[in-house]
XYZ file of C-alpha atoms in Angstrom:
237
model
C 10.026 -16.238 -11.011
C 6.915 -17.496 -13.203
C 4.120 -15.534 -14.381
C 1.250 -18.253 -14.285
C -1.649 -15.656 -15.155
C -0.402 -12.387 -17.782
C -1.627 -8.832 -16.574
C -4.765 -9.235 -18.925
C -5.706 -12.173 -16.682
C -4.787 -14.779 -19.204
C -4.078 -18.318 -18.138
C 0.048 -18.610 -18.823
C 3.051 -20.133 -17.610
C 6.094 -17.972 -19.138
C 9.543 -19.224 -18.454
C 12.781 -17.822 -18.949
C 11.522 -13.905 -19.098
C 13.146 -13.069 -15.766
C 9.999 -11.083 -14.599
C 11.751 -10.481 -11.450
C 14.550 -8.103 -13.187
C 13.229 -4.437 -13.179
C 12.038 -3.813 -16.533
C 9.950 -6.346 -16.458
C 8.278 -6.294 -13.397
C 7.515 -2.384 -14.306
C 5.777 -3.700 -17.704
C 3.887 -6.102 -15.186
C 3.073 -3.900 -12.755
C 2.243 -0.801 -14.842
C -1.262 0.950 -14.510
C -4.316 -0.329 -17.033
C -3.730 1.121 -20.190
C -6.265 4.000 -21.006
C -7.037 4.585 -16.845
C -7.810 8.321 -16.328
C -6.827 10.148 -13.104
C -5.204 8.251 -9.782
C -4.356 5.079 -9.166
C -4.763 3.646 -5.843
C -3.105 0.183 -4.742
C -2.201 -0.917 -2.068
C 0.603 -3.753 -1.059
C 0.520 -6.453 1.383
C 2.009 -9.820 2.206
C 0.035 -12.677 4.346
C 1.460 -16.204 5.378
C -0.653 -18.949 3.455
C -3.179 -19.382 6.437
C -3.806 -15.438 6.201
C -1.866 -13.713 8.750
C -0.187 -10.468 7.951
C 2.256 -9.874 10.447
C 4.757 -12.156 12.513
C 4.870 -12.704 16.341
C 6.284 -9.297 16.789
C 3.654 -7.664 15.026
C 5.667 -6.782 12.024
C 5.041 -7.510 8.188
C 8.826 -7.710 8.010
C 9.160 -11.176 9.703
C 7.183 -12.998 7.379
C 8.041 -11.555 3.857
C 10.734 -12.585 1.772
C 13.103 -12.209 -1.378
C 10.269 -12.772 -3.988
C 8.483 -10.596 -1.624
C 11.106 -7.877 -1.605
C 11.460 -7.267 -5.585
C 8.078 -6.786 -5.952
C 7.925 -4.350 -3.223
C 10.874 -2.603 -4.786
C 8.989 -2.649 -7.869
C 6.130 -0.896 -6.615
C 7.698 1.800 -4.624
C 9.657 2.927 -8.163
C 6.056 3.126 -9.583
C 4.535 5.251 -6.832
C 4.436 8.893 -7.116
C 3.315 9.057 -3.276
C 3.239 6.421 -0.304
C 0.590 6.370 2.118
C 0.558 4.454 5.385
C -0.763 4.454 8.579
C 0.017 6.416 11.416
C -0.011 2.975 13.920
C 1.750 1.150 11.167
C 4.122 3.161 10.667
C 5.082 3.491 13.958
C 5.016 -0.572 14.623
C 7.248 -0.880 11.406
C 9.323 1.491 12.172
C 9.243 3.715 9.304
C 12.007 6.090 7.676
C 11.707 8.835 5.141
C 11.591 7.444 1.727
C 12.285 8.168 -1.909
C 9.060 9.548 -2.626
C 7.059 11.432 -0.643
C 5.222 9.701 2.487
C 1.765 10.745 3.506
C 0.880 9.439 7.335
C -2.818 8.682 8.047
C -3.984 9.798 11.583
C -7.323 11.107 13.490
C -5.122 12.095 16.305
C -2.687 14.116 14.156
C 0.507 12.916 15.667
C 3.533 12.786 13.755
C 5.692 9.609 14.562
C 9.074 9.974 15.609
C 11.117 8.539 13.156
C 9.308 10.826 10.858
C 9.345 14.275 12.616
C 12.907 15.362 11.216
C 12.014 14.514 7.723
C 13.590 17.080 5.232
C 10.634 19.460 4.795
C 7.888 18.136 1.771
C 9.242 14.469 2.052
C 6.821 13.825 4.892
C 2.849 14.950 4.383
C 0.032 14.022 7.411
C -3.961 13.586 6.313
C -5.597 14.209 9.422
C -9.034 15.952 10.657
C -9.978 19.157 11.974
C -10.617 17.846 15.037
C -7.647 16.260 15.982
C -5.844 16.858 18.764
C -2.054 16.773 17.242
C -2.937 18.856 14.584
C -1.191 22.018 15.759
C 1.974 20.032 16.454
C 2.000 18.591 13.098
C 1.893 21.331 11.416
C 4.589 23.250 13.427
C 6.800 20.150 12.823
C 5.877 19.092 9.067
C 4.661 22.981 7.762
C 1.259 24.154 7.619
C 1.507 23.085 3.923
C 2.144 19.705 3.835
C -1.008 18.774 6.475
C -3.740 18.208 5.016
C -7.187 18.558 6.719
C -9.211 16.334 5.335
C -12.634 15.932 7.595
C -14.134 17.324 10.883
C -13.572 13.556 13.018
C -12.150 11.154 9.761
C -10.121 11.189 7.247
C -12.385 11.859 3.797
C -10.067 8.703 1.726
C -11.846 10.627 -1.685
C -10.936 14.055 -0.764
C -7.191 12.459 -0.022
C -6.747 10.722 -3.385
C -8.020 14.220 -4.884
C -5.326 16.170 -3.285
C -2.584 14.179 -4.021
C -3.742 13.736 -7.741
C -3.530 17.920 -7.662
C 0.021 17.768 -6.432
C 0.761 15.777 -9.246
C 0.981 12.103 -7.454
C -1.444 10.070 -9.603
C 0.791 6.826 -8.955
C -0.618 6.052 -5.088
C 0.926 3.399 -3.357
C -0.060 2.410 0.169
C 1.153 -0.424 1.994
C -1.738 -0.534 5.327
C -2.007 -1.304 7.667
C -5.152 -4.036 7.712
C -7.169 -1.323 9.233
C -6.332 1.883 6.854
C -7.206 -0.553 4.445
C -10.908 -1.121 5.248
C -11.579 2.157 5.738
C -10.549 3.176 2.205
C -11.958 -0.007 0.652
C -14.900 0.714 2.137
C -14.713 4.562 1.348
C -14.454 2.579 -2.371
C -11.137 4.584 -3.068
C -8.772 1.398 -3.769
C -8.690 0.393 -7.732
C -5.839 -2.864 -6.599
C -5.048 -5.384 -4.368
C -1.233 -6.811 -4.857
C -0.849 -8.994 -2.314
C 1.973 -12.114 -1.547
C 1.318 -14.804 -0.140
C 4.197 -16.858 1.788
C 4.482 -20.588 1.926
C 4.686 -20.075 5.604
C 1.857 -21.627 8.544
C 1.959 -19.564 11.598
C -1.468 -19.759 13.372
C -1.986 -17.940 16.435
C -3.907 -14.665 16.661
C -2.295 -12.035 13.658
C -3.801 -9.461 11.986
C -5.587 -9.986 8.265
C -4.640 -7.699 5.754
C -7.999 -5.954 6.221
C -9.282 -5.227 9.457
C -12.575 -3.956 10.825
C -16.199 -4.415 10.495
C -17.825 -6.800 7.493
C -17.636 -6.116 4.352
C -17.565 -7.586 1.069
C -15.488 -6.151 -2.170
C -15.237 -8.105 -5.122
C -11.980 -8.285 -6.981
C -10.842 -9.898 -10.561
C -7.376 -11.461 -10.680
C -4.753 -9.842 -13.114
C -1.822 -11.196 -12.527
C -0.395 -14.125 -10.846
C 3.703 -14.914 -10.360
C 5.212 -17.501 -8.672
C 9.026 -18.256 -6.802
C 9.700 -20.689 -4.628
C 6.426 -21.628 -3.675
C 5.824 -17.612 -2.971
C 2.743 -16.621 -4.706
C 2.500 -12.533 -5.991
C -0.603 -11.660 -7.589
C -2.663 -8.419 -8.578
C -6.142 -7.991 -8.142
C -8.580 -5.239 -9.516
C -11.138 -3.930 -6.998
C -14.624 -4.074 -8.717
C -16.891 -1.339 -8.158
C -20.567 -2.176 -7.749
């Protein structure tokens, strides 16, 4: 693995670091110096003509081993992981190492999730939704958070996990959990890999929804085996 561009956004090609053993993709990876309060990125991977997911509809069929470190790497970082509700369900999520907050207007907790030890598994739903009762019987009444009469307020979630302590906020989508919050202008970075891989047909983006247009300044570019792993810092207006 190469870094071509150094996490200040300098032009460089650095051989022989090994940026892909753990240490160093930590150093690379690490929150701007000086930042105050949460961090929000968020992780994807795309195929070079810009789909994120394979034929079955799963991220997981077009990532791969570059992919995977990095991905490793970022989930050691997080404090918290937020996803979803419909992508967790399509990839087929566990509990994980850290605790996982689920995304949902409807409120429903996904199966592979309900029998989560109690804390590891948090939903951010809205008062209106009609699994909300259910969730909290099955997660605790502590661990849901209401967050909004119809939607999920994406400000009022990255406040309540910074008071629980989980400034480090990692979520990995899905395209259309993404817009919202971009647009909600809660997302501070974009990592994203790109795979040497042409797929065509009719995938998902990474960001899904209605127009919108969000600047963002490159940090931080590696390259293996033709895979491409950057960073990206969302620009406020």
């Amino acid at each position: 693995m190469r870094v071509l561009m150094g996490p200040a956004g300098d032009p460089v090609v650095e051989e022989g670091a090994e940026p892909s053993s753990r240490e160093h993709l930590a150093a690379l990876y690490s929150r701007p110096e000086g930042h105050d309060g949460p961090w929000l990125r968020v992780n994807f991977v795309a195929t070079a003509d810009g789909a994120a997911q394979g034929e079955d509809g799963r991220s997981g069929t077009i990532n791969n081993a570059a992919d995977k470190k990095v991905f490793v790497a970022l989930r050691r970082l997080a404090d918290v992981l937020i996803v979803g509700a419909g992508t967790l369900r399509t990839e087929e999520y566990r509990p994980t190492s850290i605790p996982l907050v689920v995304v949902s207007r409807s409120g429903r907790v996904p199966d592979t999730l309900c029998s989560a030890e109690p804390g590891r598994v948090l939903m951010a739903t809205c008062a209106n939704a009609p699994g909300l009762a259910e969730a909290c019987e099955t997660l605790g009444e502590e661990h849901v958070l209401v967050l909004g009469e119809n939607e999920v307020h994406f400000l009022d979630l990255k406040a309540a996990l910074a008071d629980r302590g989980w400034v480090e906020q990692l979520s990995e989508g899905g395209p259309h959990l993404l817009h919202a919050m971009l647009a909600a202008g809660v997302v501070d970075e974009l990592c994203l890999t790109i795979t040497p891989r042409l797929i065509a047909g009719a995938h998902l983006r990474i960001v899904e929804g209605q127009p919108l247009d969000v600047p963002l300044e490159p940090t931080l570019l590696l390259e293996e085996d033709g895979t491409f792993l950057g960073r990206w810092r969302v620009r406020g207006e």
